[in-house]
Each structure stands twice: as C-alpha cells, then as structure tokens.
C-alpha cells in the first residue's frame, strides 16, 4: 500500500468528502471475522457464531501524507448509521487502524503481546469525532492514552461511512503511547470495522486478517 | 503440498487458540479468587415489601447522572415478572460448566426514571385540580406488578423477593468480560467492576442470569451493587441491611462459625440461593416463605396443601426447598409445644445487631469523609 505525498491542505484532507481524495490511491481490503476461538471470554465463545461476526466484508483504505502529518480515509458500505447508544442493546459503528507500536511483527489477530505492543487509532460513531489513541499488549488489554494526537472527521451518506484519521507523523512526547512514523519509511498496518447493528463491539468485528505494508512516499 | 501447509497452519491456529484459552482461564481464576466471602441471608417470612432497602440504596449510591433508572436493590412481588421485566427468562449463567447465552434487558424492561409534576401540584396552585402523576405514559417500572401475586381467591398468595447482586462465587459477569474488568475482592469476595477497565461492552449484562448489572448511558460503562464495601471496610453493615425495618437481612462472612450467616446457610441449612440451577453459586441466600394453608371448596381450612405451590418454590430455590420448609415447620412446632428453637430465635433477631455479624458499627460514629 502506498501513502502518497501530497500538498493539499490539512483542512482539505481532513474532510472525508474533499475532492482531493479522488486522486489519492486506495486499496479495497477483504475483511473477515475475528477468530472466535481467540476471544478472551468463554462467554463470548459460547454465545456467538463466527459466521455471524464481521458483517462488513470489504473496506476501502486510502492514505496520504504532507511531510508532517499522515491521513487515512476509510470507507465502507453500511445501510444505516448506528451513531448513538440509545438503549442497552444498541451498539455504535466504529473503525480502527492498527500498527506495531515499536516495529517488530506482533500477532495482529492477538492485538500484540506484552513484548510487542500494538497501537490502535480508534473511531466510534458515538465519540463525536473525538478519536482514541490506544495501546494493546494482547487481547482485551487495550488502554486509552490520556492525550490523543489523532483527529478524525466522519461522514455518513448514500449507504456508506467515510472516516478520515490524521496525526502528526512524529509524536515525540508520546513514544510509549503511539507509533512513530516518518516519510520514506514503511510500516505495518491493519484495519478493523465494527458494525453496531450486528452487536459488534470489543473483539467482535471484521478485520483485515494480516498486516499490510504501507510505504510512505519520501 | 498446499493442502498440507493449510492443515499445518490450521493446527497451529488451533493450538494457539488453546494456549490463549488456558491463559485467559488462569487470569479468570485469579480474578475469581477470594480468601473470604461476605454473604447475606434474607428471611422472606419477614419481608413486608416496604421498599426501605431499595430507597436506602438509591439514596446512597445511584443518584448521579446516568444512574436514574438503576435500582441496585429491588423488592418485587412473587409470582411476578420482576425487575427487569421477565429477567428469569433472559438466559445467562452456566449449564454443565458452559456459559449460557443471555439477553440484554432494555431500558423499558427496567422502566424509565419517571419525572413527576411536583412543581405543578405542590407549588403551582393546582393541588385541588391536578393529580400527581408521572410524565409520558409509563407501562412498566421497577415495582409495577406489586401485590398482584398468583393463585385464585380464596387461595391467592404472594410474597416479596428482595434482590441485590448475588456476589457469586462463580460470577457469570466476571467470566464474560473480555477486558477482565470484573473481579472479586480478595478480602471479602465482593464482586466489583473496575471503572478504569470497563468500556461498556455489556457482555456482563448479557451473561448475568439475575440481570443485576446496569449500563450507565452517561458514562458508557456498567455498574452494579457493591455490597456497600466502603461501609463494610469500616465495620458498618450495607445500607439495605441496616435500614431494613423488618430485620430480615443478615450480613456476615460465610465462614464465620459464630455468625448468623454460617449458621443459617451451612449449619442449619435453612437458607437457599435463588435459582441455583444457573450455577453461579450466589452468596445471597433466602429463608423460603412458609405458606398459610389452603381453603377447600367448602371454605374450610385444608392443612394438607400449602397455599404457595411447592413447585413454584422449587422453581425459585431448587429441590432443597421442601426439606428446608419441613425443618422450619418442625422448629415452629417445637416452640408451639413450649420448647426452644435456636433457629427461630436467630431468625426473629431479638437483638437488632445480631443481624450484622462483625458489621455492627453505627455509621454516624465514623469520621466524616474529607471532601
């Protein structure tokens, strides 16, 4: 996957509907259910059917940077936006970007390990575009960092969600909490989507199965 | 070759899943572990349905935003649909040690926290023309079917069932949480939810067969009865127990051989858990209600049949309920004949503080918390 170097302004790229995105290359990823056998809860394993998990089967990912900030635009089809927890049995839509926190090859389907943590950028429809920056060291260990260097902007229309994430490439004061990126370098990335109407939350989601190599233009 | 590789990969995946399951199991065992266990016994023969426990809890713990609809302590009329409505038919718990799927109770099952027209009636000069009433058109609430009960006149019957979180020895909620946010306190076995770890995913709410977990919509996390642990830590009984005018809520450690809990549950076996078939091993126990006799077709008293069908009590408290009721009746016969019964004396609780085991301290004597 390519992260294209662009000159468009931050304001433009942060807008999921901006025309600038039409000239940025993207890739359509096949999404699959997270493995039920790995769920860190016997209850979840006993009460779910893997075939019912991961309602979103395909995700379009585009990426660009302007030398100081990186942008991702995630788009996927959804008949209805689930934006608020209006009752106990209602769950909002969400999406996330995953990358190794300090490089290496952490297992993507296990959300990293103690020694090889992963960094997730997490957007949920009920967060009012206040993204979460999280670190995980294994399944069910995700913790939010207090300071979040990520910004998101989302848009729902014509049966699709479009969510843009942006973050400075380098965040030197949060090295323990968020992955450090640089132009000309490659990183591993993974993606996840939660379909709220399907009761998807926590580890119940669709994901991109394996790491993808994302090369940032020099 | 490709087939072999695929088979190999599948095997590796399965082995890894097994390994992960083992790791998760050992974490859960630690979260479940406690050195001691606090417990309560509710004597259903004494509960008068006054709801004082319910209000004591509400006043102390669930007044903040997002907690309006929460009633960690409830009292419902049995037979009845209970709180949340129909909770007994929502699944959860364990069968043959396997977790069973449960349903998420929705807000209308609990009943909204109604707004009343206090201003208008009490201060708006309309006291003689407008009734005090909730806004909207409520059709269910936490005590909606109060005193309806079951049976046909003249053999109608009901009793009250107070409920809190059961602080189970094998909590389904703890087992369900994918974030390990729920644990038993090592010192007293009280089940608590870490508000730092909880992300409001509500698997606990699904898995709890007693439906005693509440989702806080304002804070997007789950909350539940905490057995008043800040009071317990200071030697004060939980508010629901101390405020109970009926003297029916016993508190103490399950292993304290001199305390009322041990005696009622272990020694005399006159207190039973609710729906033991859910296999969570609750730590709230009930002295089952003794029935008045039935009337026969001619209106005469028929001592041979209890007014409350035994099958219904078995449904609630398991097969042991018959033996328990027989024991209680035998004790009553003993005192009727002029004898003494330590069991009945304990249940009567002549001395108020005898209800509370080691938790007899008056909360008014505590240092006020510095804010």
XYZ file of C-alpha atoms in Angstrom:
589
model
C 0.000 0.000 0.000
C 1.156 3.441 -0.811
C 0.897 6.520 1.373
C 1.098 9.251 -1.215
C 2.928 12.504 -0.565
C 0.561 15.376 -1.289
C 0.475 19.146 -0.959
C -3.227 19.535 -0.188
C -4.006 21.431 2.987
C -4.751 19.716 6.259
C -8.276 21.151 6.291
C -8.999 19.682 2.853
C -7.661 16.226 3.643
C -9.445 16.048 6.955
C -12.717 16.418 5.075
C -13.930 12.931 4.062
C -15.869 14.473 1.142
C -12.998 16.571 -0.238
C -12.291 16.076 -3.956
C -8.576 15.782 -3.115
C -9.250 12.206 -2.002
C -10.253 11.167 -5.534
C -6.638 11.426 -6.717
C -5.199 9.519 -3.767
C -4.629 5.819 -4.433
C -6.558 3.309 -2.398
C -6.928 -0.371 -1.897
C -10.027 -2.381 -1.237
C -9.347 -4.847 1.551
C -11.233 -8.045 2.154
C -12.371 -8.154 5.763
C -13.022 -11.263 7.837
C -14.476 -12.130 11.226
C -12.012 -12.046 14.100
C -11.314 -15.654 15.157
C -13.913 -16.621 17.754
C -11.566 -19.232 19.215
C -9.214 -16.427 20.307
C -11.814 -14.355 22.151
C -10.697 -13.730 25.737
C -14.082 -14.711 27.196
C -15.598 -18.166 27.420
C -18.998 -16.493 27.413
C -18.378 -14.803 24.071
C -17.093 -18.047 22.587
C -20.119 -19.982 23.806
C -22.729 -17.411 22.843
C -21.573 -16.403 19.350
C -21.303 -17.978 15.945
C -18.227 -16.918 13.979
C -20.249 -16.880 10.767
C -22.367 -14.066 12.211
C -19.396 -11.895 13.144
C -17.803 -9.354 10.831
C -20.723 -8.017 8.867
C -18.556 -5.582 6.895
C -16.756 -7.653 4.265
C -14.829 -5.008 2.413
C -13.047 -1.791 3.348
C -11.538 0.866 1.099
C -8.368 2.372 2.543
C -6.587 5.443 1.214
C -3.564 7.083 2.723
C -1.587 10.268 2.164
C 0.893 12.499 3.978
C 2.106 16.048 3.597
C 5.539 15.658 5.123
C 4.402 16.354 8.657
C 1.010 14.675 9.017
C -0.448 11.396 7.846
C -4.046 10.904 6.697
C -6.126 7.771 6.259
C -9.558 7.646 4.716
C -11.573 4.525 5.463
C -14.794 3.936 3.508
C -17.242 1.087 3.757
C -20.799 0.336 2.875
C -23.448 0.395 5.594
C -27.179 0.594 5.100
C -27.780 2.554 8.244
C -25.562 4.578 10.518
C -25.586 3.473 14.159
C -24.394 6.612 15.845
C -25.687 6.528 19.406
C -26.174 4.066 22.256
C -29.885 4.741 22.556
C -30.582 1.629 24.641
C -28.759 -1.184 26.418
C -28.896 -3.403 23.341
C -27.760 -0.783 20.835
C -24.143 -0.517 19.677
C -22.494 2.152 17.537
C -20.478 1.637 14.339
C -16.722 2.012 14.563
C -13.428 1.549 12.779
C -9.779 1.389 13.697
C -6.257 1.383 12.344
C -3.667 -0.852 13.949
C 0.118 -0.730 13.778
C 3.003 -2.125 15.795
C 3.909 0.420 18.477
C 7.660 -0.143 18.213
C 8.007 -2.079 14.983
C 8.549 -5.830 15.004
C 5.929 -8.357 13.978
C 3.299 -8.582 16.714
C 0.452 -11.024 16.018
C -2.340 -8.907 14.521
C -5.133 -11.313 15.488
C -3.973 -11.181 19.115
C -3.681 -7.392 19.386
C 0.053 -7.636 20.074
C 1.861 -9.176 23.009
C 3.494 -7.956 26.220
C 6.807 -7.526 24.405
C 5.401 -6.365 21.087
C 2.574 -3.928 21.799
C 0.321 -2.501 19.117
C -1.055 0.999 18.704
C -4.678 1.390 17.620
C -6.370 4.515 16.338
C -9.990 4.127 17.214
C -13.037 5.983 15.934
C -16.576 5.266 17.012
C -19.748 6.912 15.758
C -20.738 7.994 19.286
C -17.370 9.622 20.081
C -18.355 12.870 18.300
C -15.139 12.632 16.301
C -13.018 12.585 19.450
C -10.759 9.714 18.417
C -8.986 7.445 20.886
C -5.328 6.536 20.782
C -4.859 3.166 22.418
C -2.137 0.671 23.147
C -2.729 -3.071 23.484
C -0.478 -5.845 24.724
C -2.685 -8.805 23.931
C -6.417 -9.451 23.587
C -8.604 -7.416 25.901
C -5.746 -5.263 27.192
C -6.438 -2.093 25.198
C -5.962 1.107 27.179
C -6.584 4.667 26.016
C -3.828 7.223 26.367
C -4.929 10.357 28.159
C -3.588 12.613 25.433
C -4.782 11.809 21.925
C -2.703 13.050 18.992
C -5.259 11.719 16.477
C -8.048 13.715 14.894
C -10.961 12.265 12.982
C -13.774 13.512 10.809
C -16.574 11.285 9.694
C -19.391 11.393 7.216
C -22.287 9.089 6.534
C -24.240 9.287 3.293
C -25.543 7.218 0.397
C -25.158 3.984 2.290
C -21.530 4.440 3.263
C -19.328 5.656 6.051
C -16.220 7.699 5.291
C -13.852 8.378 8.180
C -10.628 10.358 7.951
C -7.926 9.947 10.592
C -4.978 12.307 10.870
C -1.992 12.502 13.147
C 1.438 14.155 13.041
C 3.937 11.658 11.618
C 6.126 12.010 14.686
C 4.747 12.481 18.189
C 7.998 12.678 20.151
C 6.398 13.246 23.571
C 4.226 10.081 23.323
C 6.715 7.466 22.175
C 5.315 4.923 24.637
C 1.755 5.528 23.520
C 1.680 5.992 19.771
C 3.690 4.670 16.814
C 6.319 6.980 15.324
C 6.105 7.404 11.560
C 8.410 9.058 9.002
C 8.352 9.907 5.295
C 10.277 7.419 3.181
C 9.714 4.613 5.697
C 7.332 1.666 5.653
C 5.070 0.481 8.471
C 2.788 -2.448 9.029
C -0.904 -1.569 9.226
C -4.120 -3.435 9.885
C -7.756 -2.343 9.908
C -10.965 -3.199 11.719
C -14.638 -2.298 11.366
C -17.405 -2.765 13.920
C -20.985 -2.992 12.627
C -23.055 -1.731 15.523
C -26.371 -3.136 14.311
C -24.797 -6.603 14.399
C -23.936 -6.206 18.094
C -20.250 -5.843 17.204
C -18.066 -4.379 19.932
C -14.768 -5.212 21.623
C -13.190 -8.210 19.832
C -16.319 -8.889 17.773
C -15.547 -7.123 14.496
C -14.239 -7.641 10.990
C -10.531 -7.186 10.433
C -8.017 -7.179 7.597
C -6.580 -10.587 8.641
C -2.920 -9.745 8.179
C -0.525 -6.853 8.303
C -0.221 -4.750 5.160
C 2.943 -2.915 4.342
C 2.298 0.806 3.974
C 5.125 2.754 2.370
C 5.199 6.485 2.997
C 6.454 8.405 -0.043
C 9.765 10.149 0.605
C 1.682 -29.719 -0.523
C -0.526 -26.654 -0.322
C -3.140 -28.769 1.404
C -0.566 -29.990 3.890
C 0.534 -26.430 4.579
C -3.048 -25.343 5.129
C -3.631 -28.244 7.518
C -0.434 -27.383 9.364
C -1.472 -23.742 9.640
C -4.910 -24.737 10.904
C -3.346 -26.960 13.538
C -1.054 -24.138 14.662
C -4.036 -21.815 14.922
C -5.968 -24.319 16.994
C -3.022 -24.909 19.296
C -2.538 -21.181 19.747
C -6.261 -20.706 20.478
C -6.000 -23.410 23.132
C -2.973 -21.721 24.647
C -4.776 -18.373 24.719
C -7.802 -20.030 26.330
C -5.574 -21.517 29.034
C -4.005 -18.126 29.710
C -7.432 -16.486 29.869
C -8.641 -19.222 32.217
C -5.792 -18.673 34.648
C -6.434 -14.895 34.648
C -10.118 -15.514 35.365
C -9.243 -17.904 38.200
C -7.202 -15.125 39.818
C -9.978 -12.576 39.362
C -12.444 -15.013 40.924
C -10.290 -15.845 43.908
C -11.120 -14.520 47.356
C -9.863 -15.501 50.784
C -13.212 -14.940 52.437
C -16.759 -14.350 51.324
C -19.310 -11.943 52.705
C -22.889 -13.040 52.256
C -26.434 -12.092 53.123
C -29.458 -14.091 54.187
C -32.930 -12.665 53.542
C -35.764 -14.141 55.575
C -38.722 -13.988 53.198
C -41.132 -14.674 56.035
C -40.361 -11.235 57.398
C -40.187 -9.065 54.290
C -43.126 -6.644 54.255
C -42.319 -5.084 50.882
C -41.816 -1.603 52.331
C -39.009 -0.795 49.860
C -36.926 0.912 52.565
C -33.861 -1.112 51.485
C -34.462 -0.050 47.899
C -34.576 3.625 48.801
C -31.634 3.337 51.212
C -29.528 2.022 48.342
C -30.857 4.510 45.813
C -30.168 7.442 48.119
C -26.651 6.311 48.851
C -25.367 5.074 45.506
C -27.428 5.745 42.398
C -28.286 9.412 42.307
C -25.782 10.595 39.704
C -26.469 11.269 36.058
C -26.843 8.049 34.078
C -27.967 6.159 37.193
C -31.550 7.387 37.266
C -33.070 4.070 36.185
C -30.780 1.963 38.375
C -32.055 0.126 41.432
C -29.191 -1.994 42.710
C -31.537 -3.235 45.425
C -35.067 -4.202 44.417
C -38.077 -5.810 46.072
C -40.646 -7.500 43.870
C -43.870 -9.366 44.410
C -43.710 -13.074 43.606
C -45.049 -14.583 41.485
C -44.406 -11.693 39.144
C -42.313 -10.502 36.259
C -39.787 -8.784 38.490
C -37.113 -6.219 37.689
C -36.112 -6.018 34.900
C -39.348 -7.389 33.484
C -39.107 -11.139 32.864
C -35.489 -11.364 33.997
C -35.892 -15.047 34.795
C -36.405 -15.779 31.100
C -33.366 -13.893 29.814
C -30.792 -16.685 29.984
C -27.239 -16.370 31.285
C -25.336 -18.335 33.917
C -23.851 -21.763 33.257
C -25.080 -25.171 32.181
C -22.716 -28.125 32.532
C -19.988 -25.554 33.247
C -20.523 -23.954 29.828
C -21.660 -20.326 29.784
C -25.174 -19.869 28.507
C -26.166 -17.060 26.171
C -28.227 -14.304 27.753
C -30.341 -11.397 26.609
C -29.695 -7.730 27.185
C -32.536 -6.190 29.175
C -33.555 -2.886 27.604
C -34.497 0.321 29.382
C -38.224 -0.330 29.043
C -37.700 -3.678 30.823
C -36.351 -1.771 33.813
C -38.708 1.173 33.454
C -37.600 4.741 32.908
C -36.996 7.046 35.832
C -40.233 8.979 35.590
C -40.488 12.708 36.051
C -43.383 13.803 38.255
C -45.325 17.087 38.149
C -44.337 18.071 41.705
C -43.989 21.755 40.848
C -47.442 21.999 39.365
C -49.235 20.108 42.130
C -47.393 21.247 45.218
C -46.263 24.750 44.333
C -48.279 25.759 41.261
C -51.585 26.324 42.972
C -53.223 23.338 41.256
C -53.238 20.997 44.204
C -57.009 20.580 44.029
C -57.344 20.140 40.295
C -54.308 18.220 39.021
C -53.236 14.752 40.081
C -49.641 13.961 40.925
C -48.559 11.774 38.032
C -45.532 10.709 36.020
C -44.981 12.320 32.647
C -45.293 10.254 29.486
C -47.330 7.112 29.544
C -45.346 4.571 31.573
C -46.343 0.930 31.189
C -43.668 -0.695 33.307
C -41.480 0.132 36.268
C -39.329 -1.479 38.933
C -42.279 -2.498 41.108
C -45.070 -2.413 38.543
C -46.821 -5.674 39.411
C -46.733 -5.076 43.165
C -49.103 -7.242 45.207
C -50.676 -8.922 42.172
C -49.172 -12.313 43.022
C -50.748 -15.588 41.971
C -53.453 -18.121 42.758
C -57.228 -17.748 42.795
C -59.341 -16.327 45.608
C -59.629 -17.563 48.318
C -56.276 -19.229 47.722
C -54.483 -16.257 46.226
C -50.982 -15.683 47.522
C -47.871 -13.606 47.153
C -44.638 -12.825 48.917
C -41.857 -10.333 48.480
C -38.471 -11.102 46.997
C -35.720 -8.602 47.773
C -32.748 -8.836 45.424
C -29.276 -7.349 45.144
C -26.221 -8.519 43.187
C -25.535 -12.052 44.431
C -21.757 -11.559 44.576
C -21.492 -15.054 43.171
C -18.621 -17.421 43.848
C -18.614 -18.211 40.116
C -19.844 -14.961 38.624
C -21.088 -15.185 35.043
C -20.364 -11.469 34.611
C -16.706 -11.893 35.572
C -16.370 -14.823 33.203
C -17.962 -12.884 30.340
C -15.942 -9.667 30.439
C -13.380 -9.651 27.608
C -11.462 -6.876 29.340
C -11.088 -8.543 32.744
C -12.741 -5.509 34.286
C -14.743 -7.538 36.827
C -13.174 -9.188 39.848
C -13.886 -10.452 43.333
C -12.184 -8.509 46.107
C -9.661 -10.811 47.695
C -10.544 -9.821 51.257
C -14.314 -10.285 51.114
C -15.390 -11.754 47.761
C -17.433 -8.687 46.819
C -17.806 -8.564 43.015
C -16.836 -5.173 41.615
C -16.404 -3.612 38.181
C -13.255 -1.596 37.557
C -14.451 1.657 36.053
C -10.996 2.159 34.540
C -11.099 -1.111 32.642
C -14.806 -1.246 31.785
C -15.606 0.073 28.314
C -19.328 -0.516 28.436
C -19.444 -3.521 26.113
C -22.241 -5.136 28.197
C -21.305 -8.802 27.879
C -21.621 -8.936 31.696
C -25.161 -7.662 31.444
C -25.958 -10.410 28.956
C -24.311 -13.155 30.989
C -25.686 -12.317 34.474
C -28.670 -14.644 34.956
C -30.024 -12.352 37.687
C -29.858 -9.247 35.476
C -28.342 -7.172 38.257
C -25.923 -5.205 36.101
C -26.879 -1.784 34.834
C -25.491 0.161 31.901
C -24.726 3.796 32.638
C -25.548 5.670 29.438
C -23.948 8.909 30.610
C -20.591 7.309 31.412
C -20.756 4.405 28.919
C -19.890 1.746 31.478
C -21.572 -0.931 33.550
C -22.378 -0.570 37.238
C -23.852 -2.739 39.962
C -24.360 -3.292 43.687
C -21.043 -3.066 45.522
C -22.275 -4.644 48.793
C -21.559 -1.193 50.287
C -17.886 -2.152 50.502
C -16.776 1.272 51.768
C -19.111 0.691 54.750
C -18.156 -2.974 55.144
C -14.482 -1.960 55.286
C -15.329 0.231 58.298
C -17.380 -2.432 60.059
C -20.735 -0.974 59.003
C -23.435 -3.205 57.503
C -24.630 -2.412 53.958
C -27.294 0.300 53.875
C -30.057 -2.021 52.627
C -29.495 -4.321 55.619
C -29.083 -1.675 58.306
C -32.121 0.299 57.140
C -34.414 -2.754 56.896
C -37.261 -2.259 59.402
C -38.275 -5.919 59.094
C -34.965 -7.213 60.469
C -34.722 -9.771 57.706
C -31.330 -9.048 56.162
C -28.489 -10.915 57.831
C -24.931 -9.979 56.939
C -21.633 -11.664 57.654
C -18.826 -13.904 56.495
C -19.828 -17.292 55.189
C -17.043 -18.998 57.146
C -17.689 -17.262 60.490
C -18.984 -20.197 62.515
C -20.305 -17.931 65.247
C -22.112 -15.616 62.874
C -25.727 -15.913 61.727
C -24.839 -16.491 58.051
C -22.810 -19.631 58.661
C -25.436 -20.995 60.994
C -28.409 -20.323 58.712
C -26.723 -21.430 55.483
C -24.245 -24.138 56.442
C -25.139 -25.456 59.881
C -28.933 -25.460 59.804
C -29.407 -25.300 56.033
C -32.492 -23.136 56.254
C -31.358 -20.553 53.686
C -31.052 -21.297 49.966
C -29.721 -19.485 46.914
C -32.094 -18.150 44.262
C -32.181 -20.134 41.018
C -29.261 -22.383 41.930
C -29.630 -24.110 38.539
C -27.891 -21.103 36.980
C -24.720 -22.449 38.599
C -23.133 -19.141 39.553
C -23.141 -20.049 43.280
C -24.842 -16.936 44.636
C -23.876 -15.551 48.045
C -27.286 -14.171 48.844
C -29.463 -16.811 50.474
C -33.183 -16.905 51.199
C -35.177 -18.400 54.027
C -38.143 -19.608 51.937
C -41.671 -18.409 52.759
C -43.891 -20.696 54.805
C -47.401 -20.871 53.386
C -50.662 -20.448 55.157
C -52.960 -23.428 54.490
C -55.407 -23.557 51.599
C -59.182 -23.279 51.758
C -61.073 -26.177 50.285
C -64.201 -25.900 48.089
C -66.397 -25.600 51.181
C -64.327 -22.807 52.615
C -62.743 -24.985 55.264
C -59.074 -24.860 56.054
C -57.165 -27.659 54.339
C -53.878 -28.155 56.138
C -52.717 -30.803 53.695
C -51.790 -28.376 50.927
C -49.698 -25.207 51.150
C -51.102 -22.008 49.669
C -47.855 -21.327 47.790
C -47.379 -24.250 45.377
C -44.271 -26.201 46.321
C -43.434 -26.500 42.614
C -43.150 -22.714 42.436
C -40.791 -22.563 45.402
C -38.726 -25.360 43.859
C -38.532 -23.332 40.659
C -37.114 -20.423 42.648
C -34.919 -22.145 45.222
C -34.266 -25.659 43.917
C -35.231 -29.088 45.223
C -33.855 -28.498 48.713
C -36.670 -26.102 49.487
C -39.022 -28.841 50.674
C -36.599 -30.133 53.292
C -35.905 -26.564 54.377
C -39.577 -25.795 54.831
C -40.070 -29.050 56.752
C -37.254 -28.084 59.071
C -38.714 -24.629 59.688
C -42.160 -26.077 60.361
C -40.687 -28.612 62.773
C -38.953 -25.777 64.641
C -42.233 -23.879 64.823
C -43.988 -26.951 66.181
C -41.257 -27.269 68.762
C -41.804 -23.738 70.085
C -45.580 -24.146 69.938
C -45.171 -27.090 72.282
C -43.262 -24.882 74.695
C -39.761 -25.777 73.539
C -36.941 -23.542 72.446
C -35.610 -23.124 68.923
C -32.220 -21.575 68.298
C -33.064 -21.367 64.587
C -36.234 -19.376 65.184
C -34.589 -17.224 67.834
C -31.882 -16.377 65.304
C -34.406 -15.605 62.592
C -36.513 -13.464 64.916
C -33.397 -11.419 65.725
C -34.471 -10.182 69.172
C -31.252 -8.233 69.291
C -31.113 -5.977 66.220
C -27.360 -6.008 65.877
C -27.267 -9.800 65.870
C -28.209 -9.486 62.193
C -24.959 -7.945 61.171
C -22.174 -10.313 62.218
C -18.987 -8.247 62.502
C -20.572 -5.228 60.793
C -22.387 -3.642 63.725
C -20.740 -0.250 63.766
C -23.020 2.813 63.638
C -22.133 4.818 60.514
C -22.832 8.010 62.488
C -19.773 7.219 64.598
C -17.440 7.263 61.617
C -15.214 10.210 60.819
C -16.894 12.183 58.050
C -15.092 11.794 54.752
C -12.944 14.785 53.903
C -14.025 16.207 50.556
